[in-house]
Short mmCIF file of C-alpha atoms in Angstrom, two decimals:
data_model
loop_
_atom_site.label_atom_id
_atom_site.label_comp_id
_atom_site.label_asym_id
_atom_site.label_seq_id
_atom_site.Cartn_x
_atom_site.Cartn_y
_atom_site.Cartn_z
CA ALA A 1 93.40 2.76 15.74
CA ALA A 2 94.49 4.77 12.68
CA ALA A 3 97.97 3.25 12.87
CA ALA A 4 96.45 -0.23 13.14
CA LEU A 5 94.40 0.57 10.02
CA GLY A 6 97.66 1.36 8.22
CA TRP A 7 99.06 -2.06 9.17
CA VAL A 8 95.84 -3.73 7.99
CA GLN A 9 96.14 -1.98 4.61
CA LEU A 10 99.75 -3.15 4.29
CA ALA A 11 98.76 -6.70 5.21
CA MET A 12 95.98 -6.78 2.61
CA GLY A 13 98.29 -5.52 -0.10
CA LEU A 14 101.03 -8.03 0.72
CA TYR A 15 98.60 -10.95 0.92
CA VAL A 16 97.02 -10.17 -2.44
CA ALA A 17 100.46 -9.74 -4.01
CA ALA A 18 101.66 -13.02 -2.51
CA SER A 19 98.55 -14.77 -3.81
CA LEU A 20 99.70 -14.04 -7.35
CA LEU A 21 102.44 -16.61 -6.80
CA TRP A 22 100.18 -19.49 -5.72
CA LEU A 23 96.75 -18.57 -7.09
CA PRO A 24 97.30 -20.21 -10.53
CA ALA A 25 97.86 -23.56 -8.80
CA VAL A 26 94.64 -23.13 -6.79
CA LEU A 27 92.66 -22.36 -9.94
CA THR A 28 93.73 -25.60 -11.59
CA PRO A 29 91.26 -28.45 -10.91
CA SER A 30 92.57 -31.47 -9.04
CA ALA A 31 91.32 -35.05 -8.90
CA ALA A 32 89.32 -36.20 -5.87
CA SER A 33 88.64 -39.77 -4.75
CA SER A 34 85.05 -39.00 -3.69
CA PHE A 35 82.45 -36.28 -3.67
CA GLY A 36 83.24 -35.52 -0.03
CA ALA A 37 86.92 -35.13 -0.86
CA PHE A 38 86.01 -32.85 -3.73
CA LEU A 39 83.95 -30.62 -1.39
CA ALA A 40 86.74 -30.55 1.20
CA LYS A 41 89.37 -29.57 -1.37
CA SER A 42 87.10 -26.94 -2.89
CA ALA A 43 86.32 -25.45 0.54
CA LEU A 44 90.03 -25.29 1.41
CA ARG A 45 90.90 -23.59 -1.86
CA ALA A 46 88.07 -21.10 -1.49
CA ALA A 47 89.13 -20.37 2.09
CA LEU A 48 92.68 -19.55 1.00
CA VAL A 49 91.39 -17.06 -1.56
CA VAL A 50 88.48 -15.53 0.37
CA LEU A 51 89.03 -15.68 4.12
CA PRO A 52 92.21 -13.61 4.73
CA PRO A 53 91.12 -10.60 2.61
CA THR A 54 87.62 -10.83 4.08
CA ILE A 55 88.90 -10.83 7.65
CA LEU A 56 91.28 -7.95 6.99
CA SER A 57 88.56 -5.95 5.20
CA GLY A 58 86.24 -6.61 8.12
CA MET A 59 88.87 -5.21 10.49
CA ALA A 60 89.43 -2.11 8.36
CA LEU A 61 85.98 -0.54 8.74
CA PRO A 62 85.73 -0.55 12.57
CA LEU A 63 89.35 0.65 12.81
CA ALA A 64 88.52 3.51 10.43
CA VAL A 65 85.46 4.40 12.51
CA ARG A 66 87.50 4.33 15.72
CA GLY A 67 90.43 6.23 14.29
CA PHE A 68 88.59 9.04 12.50
CA SER A 69 85.61 9.73 14.75
CA GLY A 70 85.84 12.78 17.02
CA GLY A 71 84.26 13.44 20.36
CA ALA A 72 80.95 12.14 21.66
CA GLY A 73 79.09 15.16 20.31
CA ARG A 74 79.90 14.37 16.69
CA VAL A 75 80.34 10.60 16.73
CA GLY A 76 77.14 10.02 14.73
CA ARG A 77 78.20 12.37 11.94
CA ASP A 78 81.75 10.97 11.82
CA VAL A 79 80.63 7.34 11.76
CA GLY A 80 78.09 8.15 9.06
CA ALA A 81 80.79 9.84 6.98
CA VAL A 82 83.11 6.83 7.28
CA PHE A 83 80.31 4.44 6.29
CA ALA A 84 79.35 6.68 3.34
CA LEU A 85 82.95 6.77 2.10
CA ASN A 86 83.23 3.01 2.54
CA THR A 87 80.06 2.42 0.51
CA ALA A 88 81.13 4.84 -2.23
CA GLY A 89 84.53 3.18 -2.38
CA ALA A 90 82.98 -0.26 -2.71
CA ILE A 91 80.80 0.93 -5.62
CA CYS A 92 83.65 2.71 -7.39
CA GLY A 93 85.99 -0.22 -6.81
CA ALA A 94 83.56 -2.74 -8.28
CA LEU A 95 82.98 -0.58 -11.37
CA ALA A 96 86.66 0.22 -11.85
CA ALA A 97 87.82 -3.37 -11.42
CA GLY A 98 85.26 -4.88 -13.80
CA LEU A 99 85.02 -2.17 -16.45
CA LEU A 100 88.49 -0.58 -16.42
CA LEU A 101 91.21 -2.69 -14.84
CA LEU A 102 90.34 -6.17 -16.10
CA PRO A 103 89.77 -5.19 -19.76
CA ARG A 104 92.92 -3.07 -19.88
CA LEU A 105 95.38 -4.86 -17.59
CA GLY A 106 94.09 -8.41 -17.17
CA ALA A 107 93.65 -10.25 -13.86
CA PRO A 108 97.31 -10.53 -12.69
CA LEU A 109 98.21 -6.87 -13.30
CA SER A 110 94.86 -5.75 -11.85
CA LEU A 111 95.48 -7.70 -8.65
CA ALA A 112 99.01 -6.29 -8.43
CA ALA A 113 97.70 -2.73 -8.93
CA LEU A 114 95.06 -3.17 -6.23
CA ALA A 115 97.61 -4.71 -3.87
CA ALA A 116 99.94 -1.74 -4.42
CA ALA A 117 97.00 0.64 -3.84
CA ASN A 118 96.33 -1.00 -0.46
CA ALA A 119 100.00 -0.68 0.51
CA LEU A 120 99.98 2.95 -0.67
CA ALA A 121 96.98 3.63 1.56
CA GLY A 122 98.97 2.30 4.51
CA LEU A 123 101.93 4.50 3.58
CA LEU A 124 99.71 7.60 3.39
CA LEU A 125 98.21 6.83 6.79
CA PHE A 126 101.68 6.57 8.35
CA ALA A 127 102.71 9.83 6.67
CA VAL A 128 99.61 11.69 7.89
CA LEU A 129 100.06 10.37 11.41
CA ARG A 130 103.78 11.26 11.32
CA ARG A 131 104.81 7.87 12.58
CA PRO A 132 108.49 6.88 12.81
CA ALA A 133 110.31 7.04 9.48
CA TRP A 134 111.01 3.31 9.46
CA ARG A 135 107.27 2.64 9.10
CA THR A 136 107.09 4.87 6.03
CA VAL A 137 110.14 3.15 4.52
CA LEU A 138 108.61 -0.23 5.27
CA ALA A 139 105.37 0.81 3.57
CA GLY A 140 107.29 1.97 0.49
CA PHE A 141 109.14 -1.36 0.39
CA ALA A 142 105.76 -3.14 0.65
CA ILE A 143 104.48 -1.23 -2.39
CA ALA A 144 107.47 -2.46 -4.40
CA LEU A 145 106.87 -6.02 -3.22
CA CYS A 146 103.22 -5.81 -4.27
CA ALA A 147 104.10 -4.78 -7.81
CA ALA A 148 106.99 -7.23 -8.26
CA PRO A 149 105.09 -10.53 -8.94
CA ALA A 150 102.94 -9.04 -11.71
CA ALA A 151 105.67 -9.25 -14.35
CA THR A 152 106.31 -12.95 -13.82
CA VAL A 153 102.91 -14.61 -13.30
CA SER A 154 100.76 -13.61 -16.30
CA ASP A 155 101.67 -16.72 -18.29
CA ARG A 156 100.89 -18.94 -15.31
CA PHE A 157 97.39 -17.45 -15.06
CA VAL A 158 96.79 -18.17 -18.76
CA GLU A 159 97.99 -21.76 -18.31
CA ALA A 160 95.70 -22.17 -15.29
CA PHE A 161 92.74 -20.83 -17.29
CA LEU A 162 93.37 -23.37 -20.06
CA ARG A 163 93.85 -26.28 -17.64
CA ALA A 164 90.60 -25.39 -15.86
CA SER A 165 88.70 -25.26 -19.16
CA GLY A 166 86.80 -28.27 -20.48
CA GLY A 167 89.21 -30.48 -22.40
CA GLY A 168 92.08 -28.19 -21.42
CA ASP A 169 94.42 -31.17 -21.17
CA LYS A 170 94.23 -31.47 -24.97
CA ALA A 171 94.89 -27.78 -25.66
CA GLY A 172 97.91 -27.07 -27.81
CA GLU A 173 99.35 -23.80 -29.10
CA LEU A 174 97.76 -20.67 -27.66
CA LEU A 175 96.75 -18.35 -30.50
CA LEU A 176 94.85 -15.64 -28.59
CA PHE A 177 94.08 -14.71 -25.00
CA HIS A 178 91.79 -11.76 -24.31
CA GLU A 179 90.33 -10.57 -21.01
CA GLY A 180 87.37 -8.22 -21.32
CA ALA A 181 84.59 -6.69 -19.25
CA THR A 182 82.15 -9.46 -20.17
CA ASP A 183 84.29 -12.54 -20.77
CA THR A 184 87.70 -14.14 -21.07
CA ILE A 185 88.45 -15.55 -24.52
CA ALA A 186 91.13 -18.04 -25.52
CA ILE A 187 91.74 -19.59 -28.94
CA VAL A 188 93.95 -22.67 -29.03
CA ARG A 189 94.87 -25.46 -31.35
CA LYS A 190 93.32 -28.64 -30.02
CA GLU A 191 93.61 -32.37 -30.64
CA TYR A 192 90.10 -33.73 -31.12
CA GLY A 193 91.03 -37.21 -32.32
CA PHE A 194 90.01 -36.52 -35.92
CA HIS A 195 92.44 -36.23 -38.79
CA ASP A 196 92.46 -32.47 -38.50
CA PRO A 197 95.73 -31.21 -37.04
CA GLN A 198 94.81 -27.57 -37.74
CA ALA A 199 91.59 -27.68 -35.67
CA LYS A 200 91.12 -24.75 -33.32
CA SER A 201 88.89 -24.24 -30.29
CA LEU A 202 87.21 -21.04 -29.08
CA ILE A 203 87.07 -21.05 -25.26
CA THR A 204 84.77 -18.55 -23.54
CA ASN A 205 84.94 -18.24 -19.75
CA GLY A 206 86.43 -21.70 -19.47
CA VAL A 207 83.89 -23.39 -21.77
CA ALA A 208 84.78 -24.63 -25.26
CA MET A 209 81.95 -22.85 -27.07
CA SER A 210 82.96 -23.63 -30.65
CA ALA A 211 85.59 -25.34 -32.74
CA THR A 212 86.70 -25.85 -36.32
CA VAL A 213 86.99 -29.63 -36.29
CA LYS A 214 85.35 -30.96 -39.46
CA PRO A 215 82.01 -32.30 -38.03
CA VAL A 216 81.42 -29.04 -36.14
CA TRP A 217 82.52 -26.99 -39.15
CA ARG A 218 79.92 -28.72 -41.33
CA TYR A 219 76.91 -28.25 -39.05
CA MET A 220 77.83 -24.64 -38.26
CA ALA A 221 77.96 -23.85 -41.97
CA ALA A 222 74.60 -25.60 -42.41
CA GLU A 223 73.09 -23.35 -39.73
CA GLY A 224 74.00 -20.39 -41.92
CA HIS A 225 72.89 -21.84 -45.25
CA LEU A 226 69.53 -23.35 -44.24
CA PRO A 227 67.68 -20.17 -43.14
CA VAL A 228 68.67 -18.41 -46.38
CA LEU A 229 67.67 -21.40 -48.51
CA PHE A 230 64.30 -21.71 -46.74
CA ALA A 231 63.47 -18.03 -47.27
CA ARG A 232 61.59 -17.29 -50.48
CA GLU A 233 63.17 -13.94 -51.30
CA PRO A 234 65.88 -13.22 -48.73
CA ARG A 235 67.19 -9.67 -48.71
CA THR A 236 68.35 -9.00 -45.16
CA ALA A 237 69.63 -11.17 -42.32
CA MET A 238 70.58 -10.80 -38.67
CA HIS A 239 73.19 -13.08 -37.11
CA VAL A 240 73.40 -13.16 -33.30
CA GLY A 241 76.67 -14.47 -31.84
CA VAL A 242 79.60 -14.48 -34.27
CA GLY A 243 81.83 -17.10 -32.63
CA THR A 244 84.29 -18.53 -35.15
CA GLY A 245 82.44 -16.77 -37.97
CA ILE A 246 81.72 -20.02 -39.84
CA THR A 247 77.94 -19.57 -39.71
CA LEU A 248 78.24 -15.88 -40.53
CA GLY A 249 80.52 -16.72 -43.45
CA ALA A 250 77.93 -19.19 -44.76
CA VAL A 251 75.20 -16.52 -44.56
CA ALA A 252 77.42 -13.93 -46.27
CA SER A 253 78.16 -16.33 -49.14
CA HIS A 254 74.61 -15.92 -50.52
CA PRO A 255 74.56 -13.13 -53.11
CA ARG A 256 70.78 -12.66 -52.76
CA LEU A 257 71.31 -11.02 -49.37
CA HIS A 258 71.73 -7.27 -49.61
CA SER A 259 72.36 -6.54 -45.94
CA ILE A 260 73.57 -8.57 -42.94
CA VAL A 261 73.82 -7.35 -39.34
CA ALA A 262 75.92 -9.44 -36.96
CA VAL A 263 75.48 -8.88 -33.21
CA GLU A 264 78.39 -9.83 -30.96
CA LEU A 265 78.86 -8.54 -27.40
CA SER A 266 82.41 -9.87 -27.01
CA GLU A 267 85.29 -7.78 -28.30
CA GLY A 268 87.55 -10.80 -27.79
CA VAL A 269 85.51 -12.87 -30.26
CA ILE A 270 85.78 -10.14 -32.90
CA ALA A 271 89.53 -9.88 -32.24
CA GLY A 272 89.86 -13.62 -32.87
CA LEU A 273 88.02 -13.70 -36.21
CA PRO A 274 91.21 -13.38 -38.32
CA LEU A 275 92.44 -16.65 -36.80
CA PHE A 276 89.49 -18.43 -38.43
CA GLU A 277 89.88 -16.91 -41.90
CA VAL A 278 90.25 -20.27 -43.61
CA GLU A 279 87.10 -21.66 -42.00
CA ASN A 280 84.89 -18.54 -42.28
CA ASP A 281 86.06 -17.42 -45.75
CA ALA A 282 87.62 -14.24 -44.32
CA VAL A 283 84.17 -12.91 -43.42
CA LEU A 284 85.74 -10.20 -41.25
CA TYR A 285 86.68 -8.36 -44.44
CA ASP A 286 83.38 -8.99 -46.26
CA PRO A 287 81.69 -5.61 -46.89
CA SER A 288 78.19 -7.16 -47.01
CA TRP A 289 77.78 -7.24 -43.23
CA ASN A 290 77.90 -4.74 -40.40
CA ALA A 291 78.97 -5.61 -36.87
CA LEU A 292 77.05 -4.43 -33.83
CA ILE A 293 79.66 -5.18 -31.18
CA SER A 294 77.96 -3.47 -28.29
CA GLY A 295 74.61 -1.89 -27.56
CA THR A 296 72.14 -1.08 -24.85
CA PHE A 297 69.43 -3.23 -23.33
CA SER A 298 66.06 -1.99 -22.11
CA ALA A 299 63.75 -4.13 -20.00
CA THR A 300 60.45 -5.21 -21.53
CA GLY A 301 57.27 -4.60 -19.59
CA THR A 302 56.45 -8.29 -19.42
CA ARG A 303 57.91 -11.73 -18.75
CA MET A 304 57.88 -15.05 -20.57
CA VAL A 305 54.90 -17.33 -20.00
CA THR A 306 57.24 -20.28 -19.34
CA GLY A 307 60.79 -19.90 -18.07
CA ARG A 308 63.16 -21.71 -20.42
CA SER A 309 66.74 -21.98 -21.61
CA ARG A 310 68.28 -23.46 -24.79
CA ALA A 311 65.19 -22.47 -26.75
CA ARG A 312 65.19 -21.66 -30.45
CA VAL A 313 63.96 -18.23 -31.50
CA VAL A 314 62.32 -17.48 -34.86
CA LEU A 315 61.35 -14.05 -36.20
CA LEU A 316 57.86 -14.59 -37.66
CA SER A 317 57.26 -11.00 -38.75
CA GLY A 318 58.53 -7.54 -38.03
CA THR A 319 57.08 -7.53 -34.50
CA ARG A 320 56.39 -11.18 -33.54
CA VAL A 321 59.03 -13.62 -32.28
CA LEU A 322 58.43 -17.35 -31.67
CA PHE A 323 60.15 -19.19 -28.77
CA VAL A 324 60.27 -22.96 -29.36
CA GLY A 325 61.27 -25.81 -27.03
CA GLY A 326 64.28 -25.75 -24.75
CA VAL A 327 64.40 -26.86 -21.12
CA ASP A 328 62.65 -25.61 -18.00
CA ALA A 329 64.12 -24.87 -14.56
CA ASN A 330 64.25 -28.61 -13.81
CA GLY A 331 66.15 -29.35 -17.01
CA ASP A 332 63.18 -31.12 -18.65
CA ALA A 333 62.61 -30.64 -22.38
CA LEU A 334 59.59 -28.47 -23.22
CA ARG A 335 56.66 -28.82 -25.62
CA VAL A 336 55.09 -25.45 -24.88
CA THR A 337 55.78 -22.54 -27.24
CA GLU A 338 55.07 -18.85 -26.97
CA VAL A 339 55.23 -15.66 -29.00
CA TYR A 340 56.58 -12.26 -28.00
CA ASP A 341 54.68 -9.40 -29.64
CA ARG A 342 57.04 -6.44 -29.69
CA ALA A 343 54.32 -3.97 -30.67
CA ALA A 344 52.12 -4.95 -27.71
CA ASP A 345 55.16 -5.71 -25.47
CA ARG A 346 53.75 -9.01 -24.20
CA PHE A 347 54.37 -12.75 -24.31
CA GLU A 348 51.47 -15.05 -25.12
CA ALA A 349 51.24 -18.83 -25.25
CA THR A 350 50.47 -20.26 -28.68
CA ARG A 351 47.22 -22.16 -29.19
CA GLY A 352 49.03 -25.38 -29.97
CA GLN A 353 52.26 -26.87 -28.71
CA LEU A 354 54.96 -29.16 -30.04
CA ALA A 355 53.98 -32.76 -30.66
CA GLU A 356 57.30 -33.78 -29.07
CA ALA A 357 59.26 -32.01 -26.36
CA ARG A 358 62.68 -31.18 -27.69
CA VAL A 359 65.99 -29.52 -26.95
CA GLN A 360 69.14 -29.13 -29.11
CA HIS A 361 66.75 -28.75 -32.05
CA GLN A 362 66.68 -26.38 -35.01
CA ALA A 363 63.98 -23.89 -36.02
CA PHE A 364 63.80 -21.56 -39.00
CA ALA A 365 61.29 -19.07 -40.39
CA LEU A 366 59.20 -19.93 -43.44
CA PRO A 367 57.24 -17.49 -45.61
CA GLY A 368 53.79 -16.40 -44.44
CA GLY A 369 54.47 -16.25 -40.70
CA ARG A 370 55.30 -19.94 -40.44
CA ALA A 371 58.25 -21.79 -38.91
CA ILE A 372 59.79 -25.23 -39.32
CA VAL A 373 61.07 -27.11 -36.26
CA PHE A 374 63.04 -30.33 -36.53
CA GLY A 375 65.52 -32.65 -34.84
CA GLY A 376 66.87 -32.33 -31.33
CA ARG A 377 66.45 -34.67 -28.39
CA ALA A 378 63.54 -35.33 -26.03
CA ILE A 379 65.54 -35.77 -22.83
CA VAL A 380 63.99 -35.49 -19.38
CA PHE A 381 66.97 -36.00 -17.11
CA GLY A 382 67.38 -32.71 -15.32
CA GLY A 383 69.24 -31.15 -18.22
CA LEU A 384 72.16 -33.60 -18.07
CA GLU A 385 72.05 -34.47 -21.76
CA SER A 386 75.83 -34.12 -21.91
CA LEU A 387 76.03 -37.28 -19.78
CA GLN A 388 73.93 -39.18 -22.35
CA PRO A 389 75.90 -39.05 -25.61
CA ASN A 390 73.93 -41.98 -27.04
CA ALA A 391 70.47 -40.49 -26.45
CA GLN A 392 68.42 -40.96 -29.59
CA ALA A 393 67.97 -37.90 -31.80
CA LEU A 394 64.47 -37.01 -32.97
CA THR A 395 63.63 -37.44 -36.65
CA SER A 396 60.28 -35.64 -36.55
CA VAL A 397 59.62 -32.32 -38.32
CA GLU A 398 56.90 -29.87 -37.24
CA ILE A 399 55.46 -26.74 -38.87
CA TYR A 400 54.16 -23.78 -36.89
CA ASP A 401 51.40 -21.75 -38.56
CA GLU A 402 50.69 -18.25 -37.29
CA PRO A 403 46.88 -17.83 -36.86
#
């Protein structure tokens, strides 16, 4: 059984290494004539990636139990030890892959390293069992085979990532590619159809989250200017989510602000800021703001009154935060609003609610614990507003007054 476990380890390593050669093609989306065809193709692709390693991993544990358990008098202790080591290995492997290997090596090199580790485990088993020398030589050759594809496939993985991203067919020159513990970032030049050949797109985990094409540039700058202009005597500001830095640059352009804190959890986004110097006025080198790139989260002792996404958040005072609009679990736009009181650590529904349900709206703080809410769309179509580009935008403006 122990020798069979060695062969299983070699097989897992070789399969993962071989997958580096064809996995980029599997990651690229393909056209389907119908929804059924789409499901069939997706199932086949998933099976190629998941099934062989799953079957081999499933074989490894019982073989380890059979090979390393002693006599009947100690079988319980031996089986328990094998299961404990298997569980500890799964935990350590998950942490190491997500927090160490991916940020430092990227996906292709990480897969190659893990494949070589599997083959090495097989080699060690053959050495411990003192099997014929040819098996040890074969295992060493397998380790070399596992490491070989890594040097040639990295570019193909990047190309597959871009093709799988929204609008990836229009992506041009790749300016930055960064794999981190929390996300994968790509910055590319992109043809949007406007007279803007220098436009760039920021792609996060396959989604084009921001861009510098002129219409987007204008509204992102407005999102930075408006809160400062609405404030009576602005002195400090917090900016959550740096992105291209256009909004942050607009905030930093106001000399009345003495201090700005920008919160960004993605190291890849910060690394890409110099590529947007023209659009964000080189805000990376502006001494008026401090970056909080990472931090710790602690759970509150309460939950929101109404589950929602795409809401707007407004700081009313030092301890009270207003949550306005957004969509519920069904994707329907919301009228209900609520306030989180940090001092009391609780959410509470406001006495009134929005006159119109809205999503994709804007909301900013006003002096005296008030907030202004305007624009957006009142769409009730299961959150599929992206399929309704002609949906009418709201023109109404509402003011929230803290009691």
